[in-house]
Amino acid sequence: MDKDEIDLQRIPPEAPWGPRTDSAFHGVELLPEDLGEALNKTAMRVNEKYSSLPAEEKGIHIINIRAIEDIGYIQRESTLLNSLCQDPDANCKHGLYFRDGKRKVDYILVYHYKKSSVSKTLTKRIHHNDSSARSIKQDHQLPGKGGHLAMGESETHMDYHEDDKRFRREEYEGNLMEAGLELERDEDTKIHGVGFVKIHAPWNVLCREAEFLKLKMPTKKVYQINQAHGLLKKINSVIQKITEPIQPKVAEHKPETVKRLSYPFSREKQHLFDLSDKESFFDSKTRSTIVYEILKRTTCTKAKYSMGITSLLANGVYSAAYPLHDGDYEGENVELNDRKLLCEEWASYGVFYKYQPIDLVRKYFGEKIGLYFAWLGVYTQMLIPASIVGVIVFLYGCATVDENIPSMEMCDERNNITMCPLCDNTCSYWKMSSSCATARASHLFDNPATVFFSVFMALWAATFMEHWKRKQMRLNYRWDLTGFEEEEEAVKAHPRAEYEAKVLEKSLRKEYIHKKTDKEKLTWKDRFPAYFTNFVGIIFMIGLTFAIVFGVIIYRISTAAALALSSTPSGRSSVRVTVTATAVIINLVVIIILDEVYGCIARWLTQIEVPKTDKSFEERLIFKAFLLKFVNAYTPIFYVAFFKGRFVGRPGDYVYIFHSFRMEECAPGGCLMELCIQLSIIMLGKQLIQNNLFEIGIPKMKKLIRYIKLKRQRSLDHEEHMKKKQRYEVDYNLEPFAGLTPEYMEMIIQFGFVTLFVASFPLAPLFALLNNIIEIRLDAKKFVTELRRPVAVRAKDIGIWYNILRGVGKLAVIINAFVISFTSDFIPRLVYLYMYSENGTMHGFVNHTLSSFNVSDFQGGTAPNDPMELGYKVQICRYKDYREPPWSENKYEISKDFWAVLAARLAFVIVFQNLVMFMSDFVDWIIPDIPKDISQQIHKEKVLMVEVFMKEEQGKLQMLETWKDKDMKKGENCNNHSPKLSRSQSGSMSSCHSYHIDV
């Protein structure tokens, strides 16, 4: 056969049900006569628009074309002229528009296909046609570049899976076109085996969906925003001038004096809206949201299997679906767009000192992401006063360290206090003065100012929550979300793909058994195995965390005993520091690894529950991930704060683990210093390694891998890669958006470090502030340059995260009360000062907290191997506890001093907790959730909206009265005519009463 000939094969009548598509020519679909009425209508509609056949030749054909590389619909003159230009992609702005250069691309669907496969069912008998025939039938053939034909022999193998995917795509795209969307396919791309479907929503579809979604759009009505007067106005102007250098240079961030009245869009009331520029009335964010809503509710039906875009993505029919970025963000000749503006004024480390352009972020990414960055900005701002106060508390500790009598007594070698061994056999007696450095350092964090700082941070947390609620209300007003209810969104929420598949599986199973076709849903019985697995899995993970912490405890005890055998005095003296530092590093590594593991396990546990909606899935995932990560991050810290040194026993009667490892003790200065070291290393290490290095390093590694792959492809196909990539190809190579849960989780865990144990580490807010300054720009850069553009989601608050923040804030009050009373020496000092001190000073406090032990009472095999290491024979050694001396009748029993201190500690916890809770609730009550000016503006908007509709109704009534008057006048004129009217003139009389009313 000649290479220019075209072979046409007609489908025989006995062909099986279902469309057949030539794999060598993608997009050409063959429809049997019995496909169904709805699909036939779609095919007819598409054929009329895109088919290149004359009306009389529209039979169903299969094509086998040689030496033709690209066949599409018959191009219009403008398209033919554009194809003659040097840069054919310039007209469509490199993928931002359809090939006609007029219709904007609102959404992209991506799919994989095989170019070289040929369907086995197409090898039928040949109907020879005229070789000059060039007309082809293209059922559901989308316009654009597509359908490269591969040369080669016919293959007998048929990929049923690929054919099924192709059939679903074609049916789904037909249904999208039935819904009013316009589609264009492009398979002639630089990415081999990947096709793109460009989607455009015309004006009528945008209006219809905006009305259905109740999107608030700006009307023509403009009103004045209430401005401050008098002194307040002067103060605001001064603040505005001072903060002008740190304001971003974007139009959306400038203070507004007027605002457009917004109203849910209605096609019947289009005259109320400012439609002077229809192209920009719906911005790109709104257009992509509307298209995504259509994609979610448009189904692809095969038998009883209904699939939306989520199911199609989950089943691999489409590999990706995303809206496009506005354009490039770097380059010399790049047009200014919102993405480039965000990159310059927001996603740059050079503008770290500036406010965020939150309104522009919301305009580009939507309300949900805008609220996250607004919350992160408010949190970071509120950390500034907390950091200042924390630094002052730390400096106070540094200034008073030389005046602290207990640490001076511990460092005084003249006291000659001999301490009991820290371990059996290998450890010997030691001087208390050897722990002088630890005692002095602990005063930096364990001083009276720490109590004040704990109270301050509890009130700070309450103030932060109230400040955020007020800021949130201002944003709701500015972004026209005041009337938006998330319950409405929940009603419109579409079921997840996994839920639909599970329901389908259940219905098919029941139909097979009972022959019933009732609509099914998942009940608690269906989910019980998943619930049980969740319960067991979470308990196991928490148990695993405890086991790892226990393992680290064993490591500390055994390492301390091993280092005590050191032959050098310096090695023996640094045992405590070495053991603490290495154990904390091990804890840090384990926490980072388990964080990633627990994140994956939490997602898997949520998936097997099969929640119905995305919102339900997200809330369950957040709960599980937060629970597991909270336990993982804070268990080592809880151990040091509340358990270490509590269950040691006493010399001669120690508590042992596995009958060989003696429980470790706190330093003579208390465990607060060790708690501070543990908290600081875990917090800083987690932020530096997990948050920053992972967020910077992993995307860079992925980008490098993609670059290497593209470089290899470029060497294989140089000409193909010389062309400039289309916008949708560039965005396809970006990372998909994975949700805000990891970002929020990272900040909530940090909020816990800042508030829960702040009594032991006053510098935590400062380190959190420094981290967040980098974190904001890091996240901004990731969203703008490294992620595909997410679909804009409307939201009026931060959701479940607010409740988690409140819970952490309440828990922080309780934990800090216990840290101050039980971990620090604040309460024992007060008890000694007011009950036991002879001269009203702290002299003698150290001796008061130490008990005596007669070395002859050691159990067999536990006494030191070298009792003369200090150079003299020890008869009495000291240990930290409140017990009776060996010369007492009840020797080594708990003394009354212990009960006095314990009572004081419990009393402090109760008083501190209730007092601070009351003060927090008072702050919550005294600060209104809605700012007064915002409530006035909202009320003003409602009044203005009523006035607008009243004027509209009055205008309609006046128009009707005017038309009635005209009608009466015309009637009188007709009655003044001669009564002798012929039958032919009677029609003219009736015409006097006929007129056209256009409301």
XYZ file of N, CA and C in Angstrom, residues 62-185:
372
model
N -12.942 3.380 11.557
C -11.655 3.249 12.233
C -10.600 3.585 11.206
N -9.582 4.293 11.627
C -8.615 4.787 10.662
C -7.269 4.118 10.870
N -6.589 3.951 9.777
C -5.207 3.466 9.829
C -4.431 4.310 8.836
N -3.739 5.273 9.342
C -3.140 6.292 8.488
C -1.631 6.144 8.520
N -1.016 6.158 7.371
C 0.432 6.084 7.251
C 0.985 7.477 6.917
N 2.137 7.764 7.457
C 2.906 8.971 7.121
C 2.170 10.246 7.487
N 1.294 10.182 8.451
C 0.642 11.405 8.939
C 0.955 11.488 10.426
N 1.564 12.556 10.847
C 2.034 12.616 12.228
C 1.047 13.288 13.157
N 0.268 14.203 12.665
C -0.589 14.951 13.572
C -1.886 15.289 12.856
N -2.989 14.735 13.360
C -4.293 15.030 12.772
C -5.197 15.576 13.863
N -5.818 16.683 13.632
C -6.773 17.265 14.572
C -7.979 17.723 13.815
N -8.711 18.633 14.423
C -9.890 19.155 13.741
C -9.442 20.144 12.682
N -10.341 20.456 11.737
C -10.012 21.410 10.678
C -9.782 22.773 11.295
N -8.622 23.337 11.053
C -8.266 24.585 11.714
C -8.976 25.755 11.060
N -9.285 26.732 11.910
C -9.827 27.971 11.372
C -8.709 28.766 10.727
N -9.110 29.865 10.019
C -8.104 30.645 9.308
C -7.078 31.225 10.282
N -7.587 31.713 11.447
C -6.657 32.306 12.408
C -5.657 31.265 12.911
N -6.163 30.043 13.119
C -5.270 28.985 13.594
C -4.246 28.628 12.529
N -4.680 28.606 11.272
C -3.750 28.300 10.185
C -2.699 29.382 10.062
N -3.105 30.640 10.255
C -2.145 31.730 10.180
C -1.152 31.649 11.342
N -1.694 31.308 12.528
C -0.812 31.200 13.694
C 0.213 30.095 13.506
N -0.191 29.025 12.806
C 0.734 27.907 12.623
C 1.901 28.282 11.731
N 1.763 29.383 10.973
C 2.851 29.809 10.099
C 3.839 30.713 10.820
N 3.489 31.142 12.069
C 4.385 32.023 12.807
C 5.630 31.262 13.252
N 6.659 32.031 13.605
C 7.898 31.397 14.053
C 7.689 30.691 15.387
N 6.937 31.302 16.296
C 6.709 30.707 17.617
C 5.221 30.437 17.773
N 4.773 29.217 17.462
C 3.347 28.930 17.543
C 2.818 28.980 18.960
N 3.683 28.870 19.973
C 3.217 28.873 21.360
C 3.059 30.277 21.915
N 3.559 31.286 21.197
C 3.458 32.647 21.713
C 2.014 33.103 21.788
N 1.181 32.626 20.848
C -0.230 33.040 20.822
C -0.968 32.567 22.061
N -0.625 31.382 22.544
C -1.302 30.844 23.731
C -0.510 31.108 25.002
N 0.474 32.026 24.910
C 1.300 32.398 26.063
C 1.897 31.170 26.729
N 2.386 30.272 25.896
C 3.085 29.064 26.354
C 2.253 28.265 27.337
N 1.017 28.010 26.956
C 0.194 27.081 27.707
C -0.794 27.714 28.644
N -0.790 29.027 28.814
C -1.756 29.676 29.707
C -3.119 29.838 29.039
N -3.161 29.757 27.701
C -4.400 29.885 26.949
C -4.536 28.698 25.991
N -5.744 28.512 25.473
C -5.948 27.555 24.397
C -5.184 28.036 23.171
N -5.140 27.192 22.155
C -4.345 27.539 20.986
C -4.928 28.692 20.185
N -6.194 29.054 20.466
C -6.750 30.226 19.790
C -6.287 31.523 20.448
N -5.624 31.424 21.609
C -5.105 32.607 22.280
C -6.153 33.438 22.978
N -7.399 32.966 23.037
C -8.485 33.749 23.641
C -9.018 33.104 24.916
N -9.162 31.798 24.898
C -9.747 31.097 26.046
C -8.654 30.720 27.031
N -8.824 31.128 28.282
C -7.821 30.904 29.312
C -7.922 29.477 29.843
N -6.772 28.870 30.118
C -6.738 27.524 30.703
C -6.991 27.657 32.201
N -8.087 27.079 32.687
C -8.461 27.165 34.100
C -8.035 25.940 34.888
N -7.847 24.810 34.212
C -7.500 23.578 34.923
C -6.840 22.623 33.949
N -6.045 21.712 34.515
C -5.313 20.755 33.695
C -5.564 19.347 34.232
N -5.864 18.421 33.314
C -5.902 17.003 33.632
C -4.740 16.325 32.910
N -4.026 15.466 33.608
C -2.850 14.792 33.048
C -3.093 13.297 33.055
N -2.699 12.639 31.978
C -2.858 11.186 31.908
C -1.657 10.591 31.185
N -1.418 9.313 31.432
C -0.356 8.567 30.764
C -0.965 7.692 29.676
N -0.261 7.532 28.592
C -0.746 6.691 27.503
C 0.446 6.002 26.847
N 0.130 4.947 26.094
C 1.157 4.207 25.365
C 0.978 4.484 23.884
N 2.026 4.975 23.268
C 1.913 5.372 21.863
C 1.963 4.193 20.909
N 2.703 3.155 21.243
C 3.028 2.126 20.256
C 2.066 0.949 20.244
N 1.111 0.910 21.191
C 0.228 -0.253 21.243
C -0.891 -0.129 20.224
N -1.289 -1.261 19.627
C -2.384 -1.298 18.665
C -3.385 -2.339 19.133
N -4.644 -1.956 19.178
C -5.665 -2.857 19.716
C -5.859 -4.059 18.816
N -5.984 -5.223 19.482
C -6.153 -6.466 18.735
C -7.511 -6.522 18.051
N -8.512 -5.926 18.614
C -9.868 -6.018 18.060
C -10.031 -5.201 16.788
N -9.038 -4.378 16.473
C -9.173 -3.551 15.285
C -8.685 -4.249 14.025
N -8.142 -5.431 14.157
C -7.687 -6.165 12.974
C -8.871 -6.922 12.383
N -9.694 -6.222 11.698
C -10.897 -6.747 11.059
C -10.725 -6.676 9.547
N -11.821 -7.046 8.843
C -11.737 -7.024 7.388
C -11.653 -5.591 6.884
N -10.963 -5.429 5.761
C -10.641 -4.096 5.243
C -11.694 -3.697 4.217
N -12.199 -2.488 4.399
C -13.076 -1.897 3.393
C -12.255 -0.844 2.665
N -11.934 -1.153 1.402
C -11.067 -0.255 0.645
C -11.837 0.991 0.232
N -11.235 2.140 0.428
C -11.843 3.405 0.046
C -10.894 4.142 -0.876
N -11.405 5.208 -1.422
C -10.615 6.018 -2.336
C -9.385 6.559 -1.619
N -8.225 6.430 -2.257
C -6.981 6.831 -1.615
C -6.911 8.338 -1.399
N -7.709 9.088 -2.131
C -7.679 10.535 -1.937
C -8.521 10.987 -0.759
N -9.258 10.043 -0.143
C -10.123 10.426 0.975
C -9.275 10.845 2.157
N -9.573 11.990 2.703
C -8.837 12.484 3.861
C -9.774 12.793 5.031
N -11.067 12.498 4.837
C -12.021 12.841 5.898
C -12.068 11.717 6.906
N -12.103 12.062 8.168
C -12.150 11.080 9.247
C -13.197 11.487 10.261
N -13.693 10.465 10.945
C -14.663 10.701 12.019
C -13.917 10.703 13.337
N -14.151 11.716 14.176
C -13.452 11.818 15.446
C -14.481 11.992 16.557
N -15.036 10.885 16.996
C -15.980 10.954 18.107
C -15.238 11.296 19.387
N -15.686 12.346 20.087
C -15.063 12.839 21.323
C -13.632 13.292 21.101
N -13.272 13.574 19.872
C -11.908 14.028 19.624
C -11.796 15.476 20.050
N -10.897 15.749 20.991
C -10.724 17.103 21.485
C -9.787 17.847 20.565
N -10.015 19.153 20.374
C -9.115 19.931 19.521
C -7.764 20.097 20.172
N -6.783 20.349 19.324
C -5.443 20.562 19.828
C -4.478 19.559 19.254
N -3.272 19.594 19.762
C -2.256 18.650 19.307
C -2.506 17.313 19.960
N -2.605 16.268 19.187
C -2.820 14.966 19.786
C -2.754 13.893 18.738
N -2.638 12.704 19.186
C -2.731 11.566 18.305
C -1.562 11.347 17.414
N -0.353 11.329 17.942
C 0.796 10.914 17.129
C 0.626 9.466 16.722
N 0.865 9.180 15.460
C 0.717 7.817 14.963
C 2.074 7.155 14.883
N 2.174 6.010 15.467
C 3.442 5.269 15.451
C 3.438 4.269 14.310
N 4.542 4.176 13.588
C 4.667 3.217 12.512
C 5.125 1.892 13.082
N 4.812 0.831 12.434
C 5.227 -0.484 12.898
C 4.187 -1.515 12.572
N 4.517 -2.759 12.779
C 3.591 -3.844 12.496
C 2.499 -3.899 13.540
N 1.359 -4.439 13.158
C 0.234 -4.569 14.087
C 0.569 -5.583 15.152
N 0.213 -5.243 16.368
C 0.467 -6.138 17.485
C -0.822 -6.857 17.832
N -0.677 -8.094 18.225
C -1.859 -8.868 18.599
C -2.211 -8.690 20.064
N -1.275 -8.091 20.834
C -1.535 -7.928 22.261
C -2.437 -6.716 22.499
N -3.376 -6.859 23.392
C -4.263 -5.749 23.731
C -4.198 -5.501 25.226
N -3.924 -4.273 25.590
C -3.854 -3.905 27.000
C -5.253 -3.503 27.446
N -5.963 -4.455 28.019
C -7.336 -4.185 28.437
C -7.384 -3.072 29.484
N -6.376 -3.039 30.372
C -6.358 -2.017 31.424
C -6.246 -0.625 30.828
N -5.354 -0.470 29.846
C -5.194 0.828 29.190
C -6.454 1.219 28.428
N -7.072 0.247 27.769
C -8.300 0.543 27.032
C -9.411 0.978 27.970
N -9.496 0.330 29.122
C -10.523 0.703 30.092
C -10.293 2.119 30.600
N -9.041 2.468 30.861
C -8.726 3.827 31.301
C -9.091 4.842 30.225
N -8.755 4.491 28.973
C -9.023 5.417 27.875
C -10.521 5.623 27.697
N -11.274 4.540 27.831
C -12.726 4.646 27.709
C -13.292 5.551 28.802
N -12.810 5.372 30.017
C -13.306 6.215 31.120
C -12.947 7.675 30.898
N -11.729 7.922 30.410
C -11.331 9.305 30.144
C -12.238 9.942 29.111
N -12.490 9.213 28.029
C -13.287 9.780 26.947
C -14.720 10.030 27.395
N -15.269 9.100 28.159
C -16.635 9.299 28.650
C -16.691 10.467 29.642
N -15.699 10.524 30.510
C -15.659 11.600 31.509
C -15.508 12.961 30.839
N -14.625 13.050 29.839
C -14.429 14.310 29.141
C -15.680 14.707 28.367
N -16.394 13.711 27.832
C -17.663 14.014 27.183
C -18.668 14.583 28.163
N -18.722 14.024 29.374
C -19.635 14.541 30.396
C -19.237 15.935 30.840
N -17.933 16.213 30.876
C -17.490 17.562 31.215
C -17.961 18.568 30.167
N -17.895 18.160 28.917
C -18.365 19.055 27.852
C -19.869 19.224 27.911
N -20.582 18.180 28.319
C -22.015 18.312 28.530
C -22.307 19.313 29.641
N -21.427 19.367 30.640
C -21.604 20.317 31.741
C -21.261 21.740 31.339
N -20.766 21.937 30.125
C -20.511 23.282 29.620
C -19.052 23.663 29.542
N -18.150 22.813 30.005
C -16.732 23.135 29.943
C -16.196 22.927 28.536
N -15.143 23.646 28.206
C -14.490 23.516 26.908
C -13.124 22.878 27.126
N -12.796 21.881 26.303
C -11.593 21.073 26.489
C -10.718 21.111 25.248
N -9.428 20.982 25.475
C -8.459 20.889 24.391
C -7.341 19.952 24.838
N -6.989 19.010 23.977
C -5.991 18.000 24.330
C -4.644 18.333 23.689
